[in-house]
mmCIF file of C-alpha atoms in Angstrom:
data_model
loop_
_atom_site.group_PDB
_atom_site.id
_atom_site.type_symbol
_atom_site.label_atom_id
_atom_site.label_comp_id
_atom_site.label_asym_id
_atom_site.label_seq_id
_atom_site.Cartn_x
_atom_site.Cartn_y
_atom_site.Cartn_z
ATOM 1 C CA MET M 773 -11.744 -33.242 -76.288
ATOM 2 C CA LYS M 774 -9.983 -35.958 -74.361
ATOM 3 C CA LYS M 775 -6.567 -34.329 -74.884
ATOM 4 C CA LEU M 776 -7.919 -30.929 -73.880
ATOM 5 C CA SER M 777 -9.522 -32.346 -70.719
ATOM 6 C CA PHE M 778 -6.279 -34.100 -69.727
ATOM 7 C CA GLY M 779 -4.321 -30.869 -70.273
ATOM 8 C CA LEU M 780 -6.676 -28.898 -68.150
ATOM 9 C CA LEU M 781 -6.489 -31.515 -65.413
ATOM 10 C CA LEU M 782 -2.698 -31.449 -65.465
ATOM 11 C CA LEU M 783 -2.650 -27.650 -65.153
ATOM 12 C CA MET M 784 -5.055 -27.796 -62.219
ATOM 13 C CA VAL M 785 -2.821 -30.319 -60.388
ATOM 14 C CA LEU M 786 0.266 -28.214 -60.961
ATOM 15 C CA ALA M 787 -1.514 -25.142 -59.671
ATOM 16 C CA ILE M 788 -2.588 -26.926 -56.476
ATOM 17 C CA VAL M 789 0.974 -28.181 -55.875
ATOM 18 C CA SER M 790 2.332 -24.667 -56.445
ATOM 19 C CA CYS M 791 -0.145 -23.217 -53.911
ATOM 20 C CA ASP M 792 0.899 -25.844 -51.339
ATOM 21 C CA LYS M 793 4.567 -24.881 -51.789
ATOM 22 C CA ASP M 794 3.758 -21.208 -51.423
ATOM 23 C CA THR M 795 1.860 -21.987 -48.216
ATOM 24 C CA ASP M 796 4.778 -24.000 -46.810
ATOM 25 C CA ASN M 797 7.272 -21.222 -47.614
ATOM 26 C CA ASN M 798 5.112 -18.513 -46.030
ATOM 27 C CA PRO M 799 3.520 -19.902 -42.890
ATOM 28 C CA ASP M 800 1.079 -17.769 -40.940
ATOM 29 C CA PRO M 801 2.840 -15.651 -38.332
ATOM 30 C CA VAL M 802 2.719 -17.091 -34.808
ATOM 31 C CA GLU M 803 1.548 -14.641 -32.185
ATOM 32 C CA GLU M 804 3.969 -14.293 -29.233
ATOM 33 C CA GLU M 805 2.540 -15.617 -25.989
ATOM 34 C CA GLU M 806 1.611 -12.865 -23.531
ATOM 35 C CA LEU M 807 4.008 -12.711 -20.555
ATOM 36 C CA THR M 808 2.614 -13.231 -17.102
ATOM 37 C CA ASN M 809 2.602 -10.389 -14.592
ATOM 38 C CA GLU M 810 5.366 -12.172 -12.718
ATOM 39 C CA GLU M 811 7.557 -12.305 -15.861
ATOM 40 C CA LYS M 812 6.845 -8.623 -16.657
ATOM 41 C CA ALA M 813 7.774 -7.551 -13.122
ATOM 42 C CA GLN M 814 11.005 -9.557 -13.214
ATOM 43 C CA GLU M 815 11.953 -8.265 -16.668
ATOM 44 C CA LEU M 816 11.273 -4.702 -15.639
ATOM 45 C CA LEU M 817 13.476 -4.908 -12.490
ATOM 46 C CA LEU M 818 16.334 -6.566 -14.337
ATOM 47 C CA SER M 819 16.163 -3.952 -17.114
ATOM 48 C CA LEU M 820 16.556 -1.092 -14.660
ATOM 49 C CA PHE M 821 19.945 -2.367 -13.578
ATOM 50 C CA SER M 822 21.061 -2.995 -17.176
ATOM 51 C CA GLY M 823 20.268 0.579 -18.219
ATOM 52 C CA ASP M 824 17.528 -0.513 -20.619
ATOM 53 C CA THR M 825 14.435 1.756 -20.501
ATOM 54 C CA SER M 826 12.454 -0.166 -23.134
ATOM 55 C CA LYS M 827 10.861 -2.461 -20.558
ATOM 56 C CA VAL M 828 9.626 0.580 -18.618
ATOM 57 C CA THR M 829 7.797 1.726 -21.750
ATOM 58 C CA MET M 830 6.452 -1.754 -22.405
ATOM 59 C CA TYR M 831 5.257 -2.756 -18.918
ATOM 60 C CA VAL M 832 4.525 0.440 -17.007
ATOM 61 C CA SER M 833 1.280 2.339 -17.692
ATOM 62 C CA ALA M 834 1.749 5.657 -19.452
ATOM 63 C CA ASN M 835 -1.392 7.057 -17.813
ATOM 64 C CA GLN M 836 -0.938 5.928 -14.182
ATOM 65 C CA TYR M 837 2.082 4.953 -12.134
ATOM 66 C CA THR M 838 1.760 5.612 -8.398
ATOM 67 C CA GLN M 839 5.092 5.543 -6.654
ATOM 68 C CA HIS M 840 5.596 4.764 -2.939
ATOM 69 C CA ASN M 841 9.363 5.032 -2.927
ATOM 70 C CA HIS M 842 10.066 8.485 -1.499
ATOM 71 C CA ARG M 843 12.997 9.120 -3.844
ATOM 72 C CA TYR M 844 10.943 9.237 -7.066
ATOM 73 C CA ALA M 845 8.013 11.156 -8.458
ATOM 74 C CA ASP M 846 4.897 9.522 -9.888
ATOM 75 C CA GLY M 847 4.735 8.537 -13.560
ATOM 76 C CA ARG M 848 6.836 6.247 -15.653
ATOM 77 C CA ASN M 849 8.902 9.128 -17.031
ATOM 78 C CA ALA M 850 10.384 9.586 -13.547
ATOM 79 C CA LEU M 851 11.495 5.952 -13.614
ATOM 80 C CA ILE M 852 12.979 6.321 -17.122
ATOM 81 C CA SER M 853 14.864 9.419 -15.952
ATOM 82 C CA ALA M 854 16.211 7.534 -12.932
ATOM 83 C CA VAL M 855 17.623 4.857 -15.240
ATOM 84 C CA LEU M 856 19.183 7.413 -17.598
ATOM 85 C CA ASP M 857 20.655 9.348 -14.661
ATOM 86 C CA GLY M 858 22.443 6.180 -13.492
ATOM 87 C CA ASP M 859 20.525 5.582 -10.265
ATOM 88 C CA PHE M 860 20.759 1.826 -10.819
ATOM 89 C CA ALA M 861 24.241 1.752 -12.390
ATOM 90 C CA ASN M 862 27.096 -0.466 -11.117
ATOM 91 C CA THR M 863 24.630 -2.727 -9.318
ATOM 92 C CA GLN M 864 23.833 -6.397 -9.954
ATOM 93 C CA LEU M 865 20.322 -7.680 -9.226
ATOM 94 C CA ASP M 866 19.743 -11.231 -8.001
ATOM 95 C CA ILE M 867 15.986 -12.169 -7.900
ATOM 96 C CA VAL M 868 15.517 -14.964 -5.317
ATOM 97 C CA ARG M 869 11.756 -15.280 -4.752
ATOM 98 C CA THR M 870 8.625 -14.085 -6.535
ATOM 99 C CA LEU M 871 5.030 -14.271 -5.278
ATOM 100 C CA THR M 872 1.957 -13.630 -7.442
ATOM 101 C CA ASP M 873 -1.296 -12.779 -5.681
ATOM 102 C CA GLY M 874 -4.147 -11.515 -7.902
ATOM 103 C CA ASP M 875 -3.027 -8.191 -9.350
ATOM 104 C CA LEU M 876 0.028 -8.033 -7.059
ATOM 105 C CA VAL M 877 3.556 -9.360 -7.680
ATOM 106 C CA ALA M 878 6.143 -9.301 -4.874
ATOM 107 C CA ILE M 879 9.843 -9.829 -5.575
ATOM 108 C CA HIS M 880 12.434 -10.656 -2.933
ATOM 109 C CA SER M 881 15.930 -9.771 -4.259
ATOM 110 C CA GLU M 882 19.490 -8.765 -3.459
ATOM 111 C CA GLN M 883 21.089 -5.703 -4.960
ATOM 112 C CA ILE M 884 24.853 -6.257 -5.093
ATOM 113 C CA HIS M 885 26.817 -2.985 -5.135
ATOM 114 C CA THR M 886 30.545 -2.480 -5.483
ATOM 115 C CA ASN M 887 31.336 -2.678 -1.744
ATOM 116 C CA ALA M 888 28.039 -3.743 -0.155
ATOM 117 C CA SER M 889 24.621 -5.222 -0.912
ATOM 118 C CA SER M 890 21.010 -4.506 -0.054
ATOM 119 C CA ILE M 891 18.072 -6.827 0.514
ATOM 120 C CA VAL M 892 14.871 -5.540 -1.121
ATOM 121 C CA PHE M 893 11.183 -6.315 -1.400
ATOM 122 C CA ASP M 894 9.420 -4.804 -4.450
ATOM 123 C CA VAL M 895 5.639 -5.034 -4.824
ATOM 124 C CA PHE M 896 3.942 -4.146 -8.093
ATOM 125 C CA ARG M 897 0.231 -3.718 -8.781
ATOM 126 C CA PHE M 898 -1.025 -4.527 -12.256
ATOM 127 C CA GLN M 899 -4.082 -3.282 -14.117
ATOM 128 C CA ASP M 900 -4.950 -4.523 -17.609
ATOM 129 C CA GLY M 901 -1.495 -6.103 -17.959
ATOM 130 C CA LEU M 902 0.431 -2.958 -17.013
ATOM 131 C CA ILE M 903 2.109 -1.840 -13.784
ATOM 132 C CA VAL M 904 0.216 1.060 -12.188
ATOM 133 C CA GLU M 905 1.647 1.097 -8.616
ATOM 134 C CA HIS M 906 4.871 0.243 -6.778
ATOM 135 C CA TRP M 907 5.936 -0.212 -3.153
ATOM 136 C CA ASP M 908 9.335 -1.268 -1.802
ATOM 137 C CA ASN M 909 11.433 -1.726 1.301
ATOM 138 C CA VAL M 910 15.271 -1.705 1.369
ATOM 139 C CA GLN M 911 17.783 -2.690 4.038
ATOM 140 C CA GLU M 912 21.546 -2.940 3.885
ATOM 141 C CA SER M 913 22.593 -6.555 4.043
ATOM 142 C CA GLN M 914 24.077 -7.704 7.376
ATOM 143 C CA MET M 915 26.403 -10.544 8.381
ATOM 144 C CA GLU M 916 25.049 -14.037 9.049
ATOM 145 C CA ASN M 917 23.104 -14.352 12.270
ATOM 146 C CA GLY M 918 24.010 -16.627 15.164
ATOM 147 C CA SER M 919 22.370 -19.572 13.403
ATOM 148 C CA GLY M 920 24.396 -19.141 10.244
ATOM 149 C CA HIS M 921 21.716 -17.705 7.992
ATOM 150 C CA ASN M 922 21.988 -14.525 5.965
ATOM 151 C CA MET M 923 19.103 -12.239 5.033
ATOM 152 C CA ILE M 924 18.287 -13.797 1.650
ATOM 153 C CA ASP M 925 19.272 -17.486 1.592
ATOM 154 C CA GLY M 926 16.989 -20.390 2.435
ATOM 155 C CA THR M 927 14.028 -22.124 0.784
ATOM 156 C CA THR M 928 12.682 -20.820 -2.514
ATOM 157 C CA THR M 929 10.222 -23.497 -3.624
ATOM 158 C CA ILE M 930 6.577 -22.455 -3.494
ATOM 159 C CA GLU M 931 4.183 -25.257 -2.585
ATOM 160 C CA ASP M 932 0.589 -25.798 -1.353
ATOM 161 C CA LEU M 933 -1.115 -23.353 -3.740
ATOM 162 C CA ASP M 934 -4.433 -24.672 -2.528
ATOM 163 C CA LYS M 935 -3.647 -23.412 1.013
ATOM 164 C CA THR M 936 -2.901 -19.793 0.093
ATOM 165 C CA GLU M 937 -5.837 -18.237 1.891
ATOM 166 C CA ILE M 938 -5.469 -20.411 4.979
ATOM 167 C CA ASN M 939 -1.797 -19.477 5.298
ATOM 168 C CA ARG M 940 -2.609 -15.799 4.692
ATOM 169 C CA SER M 941 -5.049 -15.915 7.605
ATOM 170 C CA ILE M 942 -2.541 -17.631 9.917
ATOM 171 C CA VAL M 943 0.189 -15.106 9.220
ATOM 172 C CA SER M 944 -2.160 -12.114 9.467
ATOM 173 C CA ASP M 945 -3.364 -13.420 12.789
ATOM 174 C CA TYR M 946 0.230 -13.834 13.989
ATOM 175 C CA ILE M 947 1.174 -10.289 13.075
ATOM 176 C CA THR M 948 -1.925 -8.888 14.771
ATOM 177 C CA ARG M 949 -1.979 -10.974 17.960
ATOM 178 C CA VAL M 950 1.738 -11.298 18.559
ATOM 179 C CA MET M 951 3.508 -8.335 16.958
ATOM 180 C CA ILE M 952 0.881 -5.566 17.150
ATOM 181 C CA GLU M 953 -0.667 -6.580 20.461
ATOM 182 C CA ASN M 954 2.752 -7.558 21.961
ATOM 183 C CA ASN M 955 1.633 -11.014 23.045
ATOM 184 C CA TYR M 956 4.974 -12.800 22.614
ATOM 185 C CA THR M 957 3.818 -15.639 24.850
ATOM 186 C CA LEU M 958 1.549 -16.688 21.992
ATOM 187 C CA ILE M 959 4.408 -17.374 19.587
ATOM 188 C CA PRO M 960 4.543 -21.131 20.412
ATOM 189 C CA GLU M 961 0.935 -21.493 19.118
ATOM 190 C CA TYR M 962 2.220 -20.602 15.617
ATOM 191 C CA LEU M 963 5.251 -22.883 15.577
ATOM 192 C CA ALA M 964 5.631 -26.595 14.986
ATOM 193 C CA GLU M 965 6.166 -28.970 17.907
ATOM 194 C CA ASP M 966 9.961 -28.640 17.701
ATOM 195 C CA GLN M 967 9.453 -24.848 18.282
ATOM 196 C CA ASN M 968 12.047 -24.176 15.566
ATOM 197 C CA LEU M 969 11.634 -21.125 13.313
ATOM 198 C CA ILE M 970 14.434 -20.677 10.792
ATOM 199 C CA GLN M 971 15.412 -17.045 11.172
ATOM 200 C CA HIS M 972 17.020 -14.788 8.584
ATOM 201 C CA ASN M 973 16.746 -11.658 10.726
ATOM 202 C CA PRO M 974 20.414 -10.759 11.435
ATOM 203 C CA MET M 975 19.722 -10.161 15.173
ATOM 204 C CA MET M 976 17.775 -13.422 15.832
ATOM 205 C CA MET M 977 18.534 -17.094 16.140
ATOM 206 C CA ASP M 978 16.484 -20.098 15.120
ATOM 207 C CA SER M 979 15.369 -21.116 18.584
ATOM 208 C CA LEU M 980 12.261 -19.711 20.235
ATOM 209 C CA ALA M 981 14.268 -19.082 23.390
ATOM 210 C CA GLY M 982 16.837 -17.066 21.441
ATOM 211 C CA MET M 983 14.123 -15.021 19.785
ATOM 212 C CA LEU M 984 12.374 -14.215 23.058
ATOM 213 C CA SER M 985 15.691 -13.369 24.740
ATOM 214 C CA MET M 986 16.500 -10.930 21.956
ATOM 215 C CA MET M 987 13.117 -9.233 22.274
ATOM 216 C CA ASP M 988 13.565 -8.874 26.024
ATOM 217 C CA THR M 989 17.037 -7.436 25.618
ATOM 218 C CA LEU M 990 15.794 -4.816 23.113
ATOM 219 C CA SER M 991 12.996 -3.878 25.468
ATOM 220 C CA GLU M 992 15.350 -3.464 28.411
ATOM 221 C CA GLN M 993 17.593 -1.225 26.342
ATOM 222 C CA GLY M 994 14.706 1.000 25.291
ATOM 223 C CA PHE M 995 15.085 -0.162 21.716
ATOM 224 C CA ALA M 996 11.657 0.050 20.046
ATOM 225 C CA TYR M 997 10.406 -2.924 18.045
ATOM 226 C CA GLN M 998 6.695 -2.114 17.847
ATOM 227 C CA TYR M 999 4.271 -3.045 15.080
ATOM 228 C CA GLU M 1000 1.223 -0.796 14.874
ATOM 229 C CA THR M 1001 -0.682 -1.445 11.645
ATOM 230 C CA LEU M 1002 -0.825 -4.309 9.142
ATOM 231 C CA HIS M 1003 -1.369 -2.659 5.768
ATOM 232 C CA LYS M 1004 -1.114 -5.418 3.174
ATOM 233 C CA THR M 1005 -0.427 -9.092 2.525
ATOM 234 C CA VAL M 1006 0.830 -10.893 -0.562
ATOM 235 C CA ALA M 1007 0.374 -14.644 -0.413
ATOM 236 C CA MET M 1008 1.176 -17.569 -2.687
ATOM 237 C CA GLY M 1009 0.935 -21.107 -1.428
ATOM 238 C CA ASN M 1010 3.153 -21.609 1.609
ATOM 239 C CA PHE M 1011 4.719 -18.130 1.407
ATOM 240 C CA VAL M 1012 3.099 -14.991 2.890
ATOM 241 C CA LEU M 1013 4.507 -11.462 2.816
ATOM 242 C CA THR M 1014 3.153 -8.901 5.265
ATOM 243 C CA ILE M 1015 3.634 -5.153 5.021
ATOM 244 C CA SER M 1016 3.314 -3.369 8.391
ATOM 245 C CA GLU M 1017 3.953 0.003 9.945
ATOM 246 C CA GLY M 1018 5.364 0.693 13.369
ATOM 247 C CA ARG M 1019 8.300 2.043 15.421
ATOM 248 C CA TYR M 1020 11.865 0.811 15.529
ATOM 249 C CA GLY M 1021 15.230 1.674 16.956
ATOM 250 C CA ASN M 1022 16.709 3.782 19.741
ATOM 251 C CA GLN M 1023 14.865 6.854 18.402
ATOM 252 C CA SER M 1024 11.599 4.974 17.876
ATOM 253 C CA GLU M 1025 11.557 6.004 14.241
ATOM 254 C CA ALA M 1026 8.488 5.513 12.011
ATOM 255 C CA THR M 1027 9.326 2.290 10.233
ATOM 256 C CA ALA M 1028 8.092 -0.070 7.539
ATOM 257 C CA PHE M 1029 8.325 -3.803 8.323
ATOM 258 C CA TYR M 1030 8.219 -6.245 5.445
ATOM 259 C CA ASP M 1031 8.057 -9.849 6.780
ATOM 260 C CA LEU M 1032 8.081 -12.968 4.642
ATOM 261 C CA PHE M 1033 7.021 -16.277 6.204
ATOM 262 C CA ARG M 1034 7.209 -19.834 4.869
ATOM 263 C CA LEU M 1035 4.696 -22.244 6.421
ATOM 264 C CA GLU M 1036 4.644 -26.006 6.839
ATOM 265 C CA GLU M 1037 1.376 -27.704 7.743
ATOM 266 C CA GLY M 1038 -0.134 -24.501 9.052
ATOM 267 C CA LYS M 1039 2.865 -23.529 11.162
ATOM 268 C CA LEU M 1040 5.524 -20.853 10.685
ATOM 269 C CA ARG M 1041 8.741 -22.502 9.644
ATOM 270 C CA GLU M 1042 10.978 -19.787 8.121
ATOM 271 C CA HIS M 1043 11.162 -16.016 8.335
ATOM 272 C CA TRP M 1044 12.861 -13.207 6.400
ATOM 273 C CA ASP M 1045 12.418 -9.498 6.894
ATOM 274 C CA VAL M 1046 13.436 -6.068 5.632
ATOM 275 C CA ILE M 1047 13.176 -3.115 7.970
ATOM 276 C CA GLU M 1048 13.396 0.468 6.696
ATOM 277 C CA ALA M 1049 12.866 3.824 8.388
ATOM 278 C CA ILE M 1050 10.171 5.934 6.741
ATOM 279 C CA ALA M 1051 11.628 9.118 5.286
ATOM 280 C CA PRO M 1052 10.382 12.472 6.716
ATOM 281 C CA ASP M 1053 7.745 14.281 4.717
ATOM 282 C CA GLN M 1054 10.163 16.940 3.391
ATOM 283 C CA ASP M 1055 12.278 14.273 1.660
ATOM 284 C CA TRP M 1056 9.405 12.855 -0.430
ATOM 285 C CA GLN M 1057 9.287 13.373 -4.218
ATOM 286 C CA ASN M 1058 5.645 12.249 -4.240
ATOM 287 C CA GLN M 1059 2.641 12.611 -1.989
ATOM 288 C CA ASN M 1060 1.619 8.933 -1.698
ATOM 289 C CA GLY M 1061 3.204 7.824 1.550
ATOM 290 C CA LYS M 1062 5.043 4.577 2.202
ATOM 291 C CA PHE M 1063 1.972 2.327 2.246
#
């Protein structure tokens, strides 16, 4: 009996050791961490310019994709077709800034073409982890302005996440009181004591005096620069993007204004913008409008 008991015990020990080895050799599969909406939006944009349509299938809803770019129809199949047709070919994408605000992700980027480049804002709306709506604004890149800034360089660090709503309110108030209501004399209220706003608009300079002088010159020349409606804001910490509608240029064309502001201690410190004429109705491939 003693020999039999010892033998059984030995077999049991060997069996346990064998099970442990099997467990070590075949660990449980580790689930991949779900990407954030910001990461999905970035991956999607980058994939378009690489000719890869798999990210469209992965991150864009098959049931709903509302398009506000006049060149494309609704639905993710239209986006896939655009990639396959070479709409994004021979272009390099450089993502510079990304803001996440609830179900919205805004991306500020430069599209570098063979002989030119464009500055772009893309805004995506997510629902249940998938992209269901897209807006954008595109402007051909210009030379550096009189203060030595181009349309995309400058600060990229997002700070003060606890002040997002305060900063959103300040910028919304600025767009409404100054730009829509044409109260340019109120601009100093929104600037720091040194009255310096770092400008990336190619026609403006950093100084308040230079900015006001430019606005006066445009007005005297009959060049429209009129904001009419603030449609949307995307805010994250010390950065706030506003999407507005108005009139611009010698022909006073219907125009979309995308303005990005960086704030310091509740004051406007840096400004980027992208201005694009709204295409006439007959040129639209969808019925959704620019905004």
